[in-house]
JSON list of C-alpha atoms and ligand atoms in Angstrom, two decimals:
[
{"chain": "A", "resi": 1101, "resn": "UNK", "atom": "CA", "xyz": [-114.29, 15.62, 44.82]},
{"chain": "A", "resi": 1102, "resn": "UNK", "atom": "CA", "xyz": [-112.72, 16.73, 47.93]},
{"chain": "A", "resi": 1103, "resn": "UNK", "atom": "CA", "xyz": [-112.47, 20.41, 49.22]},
{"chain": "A", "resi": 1104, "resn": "UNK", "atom": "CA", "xyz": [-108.99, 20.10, 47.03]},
{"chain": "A", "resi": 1105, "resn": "UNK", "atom": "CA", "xyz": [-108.88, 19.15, 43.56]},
{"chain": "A", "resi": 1106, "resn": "UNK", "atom": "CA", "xyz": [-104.73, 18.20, 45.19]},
{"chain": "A", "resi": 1107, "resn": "UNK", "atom": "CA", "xyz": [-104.29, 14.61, 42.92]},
{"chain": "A", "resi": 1108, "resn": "UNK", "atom": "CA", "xyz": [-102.37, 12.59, 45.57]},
{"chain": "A", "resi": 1109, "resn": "UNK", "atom": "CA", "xyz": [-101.03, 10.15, 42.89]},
{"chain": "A", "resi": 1110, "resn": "UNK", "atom": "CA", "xyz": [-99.99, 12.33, 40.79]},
{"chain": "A", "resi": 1111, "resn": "UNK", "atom": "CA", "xyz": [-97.67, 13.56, 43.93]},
{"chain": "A", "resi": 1112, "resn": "UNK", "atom": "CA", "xyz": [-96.61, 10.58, 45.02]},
{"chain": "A", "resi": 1113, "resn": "UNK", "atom": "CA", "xyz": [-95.24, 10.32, 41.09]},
{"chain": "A", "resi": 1114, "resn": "UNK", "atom": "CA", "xyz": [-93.69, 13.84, 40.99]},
{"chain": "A", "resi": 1115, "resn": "UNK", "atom": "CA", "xyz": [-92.13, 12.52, 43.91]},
{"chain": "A", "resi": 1116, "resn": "UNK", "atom": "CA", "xyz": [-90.56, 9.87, 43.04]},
{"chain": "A", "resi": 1117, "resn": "UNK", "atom": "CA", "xyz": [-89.27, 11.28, 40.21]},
{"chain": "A", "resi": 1118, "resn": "UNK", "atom": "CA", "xyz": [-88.01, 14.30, 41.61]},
{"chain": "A", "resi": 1119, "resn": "UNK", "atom": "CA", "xyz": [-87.17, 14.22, 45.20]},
{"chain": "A", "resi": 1120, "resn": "UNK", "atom": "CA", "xyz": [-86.47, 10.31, 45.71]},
{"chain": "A", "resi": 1121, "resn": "UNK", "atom": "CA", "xyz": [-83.13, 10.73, 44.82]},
{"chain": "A", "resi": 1122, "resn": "UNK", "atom": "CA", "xyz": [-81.95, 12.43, 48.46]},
{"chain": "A", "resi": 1123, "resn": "UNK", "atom": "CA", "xyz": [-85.54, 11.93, 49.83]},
{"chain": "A", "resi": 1124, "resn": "UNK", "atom": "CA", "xyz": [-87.14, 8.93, 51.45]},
{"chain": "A", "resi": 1125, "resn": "UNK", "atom": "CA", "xyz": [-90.40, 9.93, 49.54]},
{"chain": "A", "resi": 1126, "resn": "UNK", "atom": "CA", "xyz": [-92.41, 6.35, 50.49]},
{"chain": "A", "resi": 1127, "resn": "UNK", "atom": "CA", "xyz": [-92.65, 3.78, 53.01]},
{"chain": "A", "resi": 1128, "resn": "UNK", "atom": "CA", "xyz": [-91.22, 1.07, 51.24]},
{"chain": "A", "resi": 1129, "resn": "UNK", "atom": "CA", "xyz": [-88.38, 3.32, 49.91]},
{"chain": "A", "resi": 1130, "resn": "UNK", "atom": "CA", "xyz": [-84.80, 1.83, 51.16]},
{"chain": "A", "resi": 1131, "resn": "UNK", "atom": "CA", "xyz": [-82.21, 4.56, 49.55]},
{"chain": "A", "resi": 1132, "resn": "UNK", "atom": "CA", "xyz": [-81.70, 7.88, 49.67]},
{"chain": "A", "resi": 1133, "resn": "UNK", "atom": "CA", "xyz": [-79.63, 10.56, 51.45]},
{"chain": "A", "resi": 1134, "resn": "UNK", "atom": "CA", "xyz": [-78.82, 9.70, 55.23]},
{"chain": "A", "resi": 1135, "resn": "UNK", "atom": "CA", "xyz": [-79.32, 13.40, 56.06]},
{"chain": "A", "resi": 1136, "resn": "UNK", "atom": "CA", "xyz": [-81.98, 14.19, 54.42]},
{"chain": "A", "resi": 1137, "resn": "UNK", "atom": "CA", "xyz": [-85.39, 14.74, 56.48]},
{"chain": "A", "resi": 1138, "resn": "UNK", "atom": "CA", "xyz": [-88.16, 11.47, 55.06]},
{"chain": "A", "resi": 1139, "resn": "UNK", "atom": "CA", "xyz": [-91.35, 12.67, 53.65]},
{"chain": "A", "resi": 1140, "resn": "UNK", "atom": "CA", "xyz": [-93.40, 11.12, 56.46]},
{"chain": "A", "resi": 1141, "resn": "UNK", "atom": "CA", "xyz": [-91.10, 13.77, 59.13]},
{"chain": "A", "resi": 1142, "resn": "UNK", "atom": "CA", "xyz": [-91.88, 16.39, 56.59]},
{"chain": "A", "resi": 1143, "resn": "UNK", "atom": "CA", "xyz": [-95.67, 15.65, 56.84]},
{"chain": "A", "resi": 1144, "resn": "UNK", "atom": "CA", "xyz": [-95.11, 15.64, 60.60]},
{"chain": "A", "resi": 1145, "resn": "UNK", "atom": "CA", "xyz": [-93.46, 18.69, 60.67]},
{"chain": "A", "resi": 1146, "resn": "UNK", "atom": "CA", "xyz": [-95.49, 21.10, 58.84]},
{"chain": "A", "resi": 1147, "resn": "UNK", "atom": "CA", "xyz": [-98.50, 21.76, 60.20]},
{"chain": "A", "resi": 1148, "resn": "UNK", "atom": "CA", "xyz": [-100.67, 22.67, 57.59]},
{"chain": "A", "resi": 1149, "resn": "UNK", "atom": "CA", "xyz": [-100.73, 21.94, 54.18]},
{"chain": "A", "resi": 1150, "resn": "UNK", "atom": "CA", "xyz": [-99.98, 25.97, 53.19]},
{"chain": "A", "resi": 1151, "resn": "UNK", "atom": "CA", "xyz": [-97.02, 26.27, 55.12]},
{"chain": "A", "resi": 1152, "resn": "UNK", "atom": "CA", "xyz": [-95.63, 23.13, 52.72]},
{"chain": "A", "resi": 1153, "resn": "UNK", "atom": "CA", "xyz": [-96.80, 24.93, 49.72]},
{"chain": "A", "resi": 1154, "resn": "UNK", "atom": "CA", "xyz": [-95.19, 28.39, 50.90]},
{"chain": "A", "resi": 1155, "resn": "UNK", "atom": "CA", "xyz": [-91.92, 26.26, 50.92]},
{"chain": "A", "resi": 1156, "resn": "UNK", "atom": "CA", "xyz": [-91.94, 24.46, 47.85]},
{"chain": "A", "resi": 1157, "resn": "UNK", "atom": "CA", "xyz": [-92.90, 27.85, 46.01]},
{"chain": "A", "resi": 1158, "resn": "UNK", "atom": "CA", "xyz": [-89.35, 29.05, 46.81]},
{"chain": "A", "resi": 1159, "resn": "UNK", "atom": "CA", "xyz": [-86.94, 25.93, 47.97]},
{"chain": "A", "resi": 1160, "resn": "UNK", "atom": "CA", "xyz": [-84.24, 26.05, 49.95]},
{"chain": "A", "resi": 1161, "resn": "UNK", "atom": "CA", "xyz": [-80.67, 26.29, 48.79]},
{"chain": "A", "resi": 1162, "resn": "UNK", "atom": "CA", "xyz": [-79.85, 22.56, 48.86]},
{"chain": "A", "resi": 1163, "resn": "UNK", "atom": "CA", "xyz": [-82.17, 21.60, 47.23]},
{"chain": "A", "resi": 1164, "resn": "UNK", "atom": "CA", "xyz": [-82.21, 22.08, 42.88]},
{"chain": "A", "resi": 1165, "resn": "UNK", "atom": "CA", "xyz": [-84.12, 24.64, 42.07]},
{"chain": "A", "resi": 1166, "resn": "UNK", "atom": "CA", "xyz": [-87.29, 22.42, 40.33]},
{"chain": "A", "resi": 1167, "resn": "UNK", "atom": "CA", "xyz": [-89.74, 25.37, 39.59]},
{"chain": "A", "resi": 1168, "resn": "UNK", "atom": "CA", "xyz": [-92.66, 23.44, 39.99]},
{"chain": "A", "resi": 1169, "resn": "UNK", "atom": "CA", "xyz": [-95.69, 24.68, 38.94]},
{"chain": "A", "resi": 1170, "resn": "UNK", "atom": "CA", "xyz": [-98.93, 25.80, 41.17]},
{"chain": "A", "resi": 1171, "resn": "UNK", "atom": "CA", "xyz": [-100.90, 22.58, 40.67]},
{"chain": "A", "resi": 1172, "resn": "UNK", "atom": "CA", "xyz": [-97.87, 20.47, 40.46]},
{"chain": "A", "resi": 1173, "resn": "UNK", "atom": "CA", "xyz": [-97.29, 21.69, 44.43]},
{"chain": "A", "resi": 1174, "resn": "UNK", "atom": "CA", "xyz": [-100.78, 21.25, 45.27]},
{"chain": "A", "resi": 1175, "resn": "UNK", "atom": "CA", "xyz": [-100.75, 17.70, 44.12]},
{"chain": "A", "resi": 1176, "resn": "UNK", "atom": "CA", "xyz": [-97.22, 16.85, 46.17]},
{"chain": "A", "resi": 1177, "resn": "UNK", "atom": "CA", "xyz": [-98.31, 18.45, 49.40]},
{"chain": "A", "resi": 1178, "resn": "UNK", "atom": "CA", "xyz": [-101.30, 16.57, 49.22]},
{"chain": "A", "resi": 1179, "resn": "UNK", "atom": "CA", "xyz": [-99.05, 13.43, 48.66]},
{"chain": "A", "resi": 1180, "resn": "UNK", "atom": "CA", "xyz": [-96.89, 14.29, 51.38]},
{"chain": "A", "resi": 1181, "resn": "UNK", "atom": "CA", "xyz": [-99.84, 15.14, 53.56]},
{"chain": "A", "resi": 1182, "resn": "UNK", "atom": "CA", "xyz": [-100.94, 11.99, 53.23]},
{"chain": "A", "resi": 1183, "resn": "UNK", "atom": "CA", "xyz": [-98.09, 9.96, 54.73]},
{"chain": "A", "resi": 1184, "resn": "UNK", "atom": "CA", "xyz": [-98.49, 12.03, 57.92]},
{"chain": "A", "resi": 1185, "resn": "UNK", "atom": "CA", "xyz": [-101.78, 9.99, 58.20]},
{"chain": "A", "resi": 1186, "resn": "UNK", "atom": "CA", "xyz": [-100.28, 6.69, 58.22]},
{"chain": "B", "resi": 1050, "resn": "LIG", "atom": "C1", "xyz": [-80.51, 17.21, 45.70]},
{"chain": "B", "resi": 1050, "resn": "LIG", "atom": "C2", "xyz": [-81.17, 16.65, 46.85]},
{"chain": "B", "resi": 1050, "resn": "LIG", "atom": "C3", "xyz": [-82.64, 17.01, 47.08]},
{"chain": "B", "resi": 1050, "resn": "LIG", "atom": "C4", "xyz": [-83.68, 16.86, 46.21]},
{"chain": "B", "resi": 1050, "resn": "LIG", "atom": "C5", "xyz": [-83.67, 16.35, 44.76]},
{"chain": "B", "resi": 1050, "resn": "LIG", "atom": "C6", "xyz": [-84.87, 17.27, 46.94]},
{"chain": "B", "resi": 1050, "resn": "LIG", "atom": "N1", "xyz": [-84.53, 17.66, 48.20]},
{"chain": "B", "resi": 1050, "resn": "LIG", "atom": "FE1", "xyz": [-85.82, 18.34, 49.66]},
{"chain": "B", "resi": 1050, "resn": "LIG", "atom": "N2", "xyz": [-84.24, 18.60, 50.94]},
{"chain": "B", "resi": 1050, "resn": "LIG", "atom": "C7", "xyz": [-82.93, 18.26, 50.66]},
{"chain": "B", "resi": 1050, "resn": "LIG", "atom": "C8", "xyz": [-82.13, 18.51, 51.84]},
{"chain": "B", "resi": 1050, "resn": "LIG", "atom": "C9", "xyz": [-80.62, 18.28, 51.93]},
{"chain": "B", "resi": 1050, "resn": "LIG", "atom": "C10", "xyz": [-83.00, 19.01, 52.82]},
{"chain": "B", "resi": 1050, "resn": "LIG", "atom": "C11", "xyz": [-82.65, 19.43, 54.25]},
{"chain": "B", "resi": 1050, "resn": "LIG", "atom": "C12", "xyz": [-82.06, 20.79, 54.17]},
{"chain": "B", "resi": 1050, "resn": "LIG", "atom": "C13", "xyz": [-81.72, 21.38, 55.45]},
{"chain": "B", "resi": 1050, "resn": "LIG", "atom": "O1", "xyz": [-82.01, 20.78, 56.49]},
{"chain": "B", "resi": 1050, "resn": "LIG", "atom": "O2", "xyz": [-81.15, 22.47, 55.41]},
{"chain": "B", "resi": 1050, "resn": "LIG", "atom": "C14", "xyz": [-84.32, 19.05, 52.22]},
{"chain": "B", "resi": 1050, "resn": "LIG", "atom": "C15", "xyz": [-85.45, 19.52, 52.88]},
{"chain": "B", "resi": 1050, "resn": "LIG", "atom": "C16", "xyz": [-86.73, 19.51, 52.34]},
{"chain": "B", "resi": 1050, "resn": "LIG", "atom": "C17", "xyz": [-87.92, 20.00, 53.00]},
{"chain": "B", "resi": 1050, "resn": "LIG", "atom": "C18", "xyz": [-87.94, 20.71, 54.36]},
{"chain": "B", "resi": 1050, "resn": "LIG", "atom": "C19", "xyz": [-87.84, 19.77, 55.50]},
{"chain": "B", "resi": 1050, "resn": "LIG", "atom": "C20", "xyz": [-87.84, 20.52, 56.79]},
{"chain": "B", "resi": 1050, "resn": "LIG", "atom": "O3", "xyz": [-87.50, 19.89, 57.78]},
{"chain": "B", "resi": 1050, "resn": "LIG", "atom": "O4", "xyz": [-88.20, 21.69, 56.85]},
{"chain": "B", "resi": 1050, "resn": "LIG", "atom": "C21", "xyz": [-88.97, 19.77, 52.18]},
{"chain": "B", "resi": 1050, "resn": "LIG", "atom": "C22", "xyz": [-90.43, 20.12, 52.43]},
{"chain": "B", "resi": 1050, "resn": "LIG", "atom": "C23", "xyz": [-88.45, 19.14, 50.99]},
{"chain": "B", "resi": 1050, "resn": "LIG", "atom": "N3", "xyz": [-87.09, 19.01, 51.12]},
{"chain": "B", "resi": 1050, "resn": "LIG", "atom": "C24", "xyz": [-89.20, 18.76, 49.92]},
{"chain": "B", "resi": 1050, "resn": "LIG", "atom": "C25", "xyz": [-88.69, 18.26, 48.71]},
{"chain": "B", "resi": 1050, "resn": "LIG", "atom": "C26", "xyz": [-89.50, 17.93, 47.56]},
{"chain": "B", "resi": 1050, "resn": "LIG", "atom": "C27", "xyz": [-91.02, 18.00, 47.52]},
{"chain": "B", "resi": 1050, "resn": "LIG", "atom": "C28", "xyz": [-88.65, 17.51, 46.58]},
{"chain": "B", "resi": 1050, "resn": "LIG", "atom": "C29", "xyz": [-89.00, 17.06, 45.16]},
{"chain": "B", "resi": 1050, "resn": "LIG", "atom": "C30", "xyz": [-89.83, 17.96, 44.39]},
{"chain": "B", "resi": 1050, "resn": "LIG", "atom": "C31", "xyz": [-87.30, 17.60, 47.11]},
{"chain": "B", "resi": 1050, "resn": "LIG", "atom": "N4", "xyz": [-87.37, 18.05, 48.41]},
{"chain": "B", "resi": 1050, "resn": "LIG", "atom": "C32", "xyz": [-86.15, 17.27, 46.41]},
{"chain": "B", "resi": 1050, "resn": "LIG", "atom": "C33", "xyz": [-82.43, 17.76, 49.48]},
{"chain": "B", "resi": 1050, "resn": "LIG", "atom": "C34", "xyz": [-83.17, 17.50, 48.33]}
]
């Protein structure tokens, strides 16, 4: 087990069930908003994986509000994290 019990799967599923829609949330992903920032410029654009959390804890007003829980953040940041590796 890593330093993060984060489950990146689990992300990458919240993820596409929840923010594909108006995000490009993988690589292979074709449709989606056009002006709507892609998961992998997310991952490049936060630095570290807090600052992600601290914004999915209170989302900004264009997105739906999606309360998602503690745990179910950890595990999308992680996901999202991840595509800033590729
Ligand atoms: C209804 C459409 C919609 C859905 C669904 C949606 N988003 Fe967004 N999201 C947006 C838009 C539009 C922006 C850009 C807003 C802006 O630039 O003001 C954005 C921006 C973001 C940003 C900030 C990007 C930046 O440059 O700072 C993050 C992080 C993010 N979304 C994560 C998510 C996650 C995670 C989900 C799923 C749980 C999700 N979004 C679902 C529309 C959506």
């Amino acid at each position: 087990m890593s330093a993060s019990a984060a489950d990146v799967s689990n992300g990458k599923r919240i993820a596409e069930r929840w923010c594909a829609a108006c995000h490009v949330v993988a690589p292979q992903q074709t449709r989606a908003s056009a002006d709507v920032p892609t998961f992998a410029a997310i991952a490049a654009k936060y630095a570290t994986s807090r600052d992600l959390g601290v914004f999915l804890t209170d989302p900004h007003p264009r997105m739906p509000d999606m309360a998602l829980s503690q745990p179910e953040i950890a595990d999308l940041v992680a996901y999202i994290r991840s595509l800033g590796t590729q």
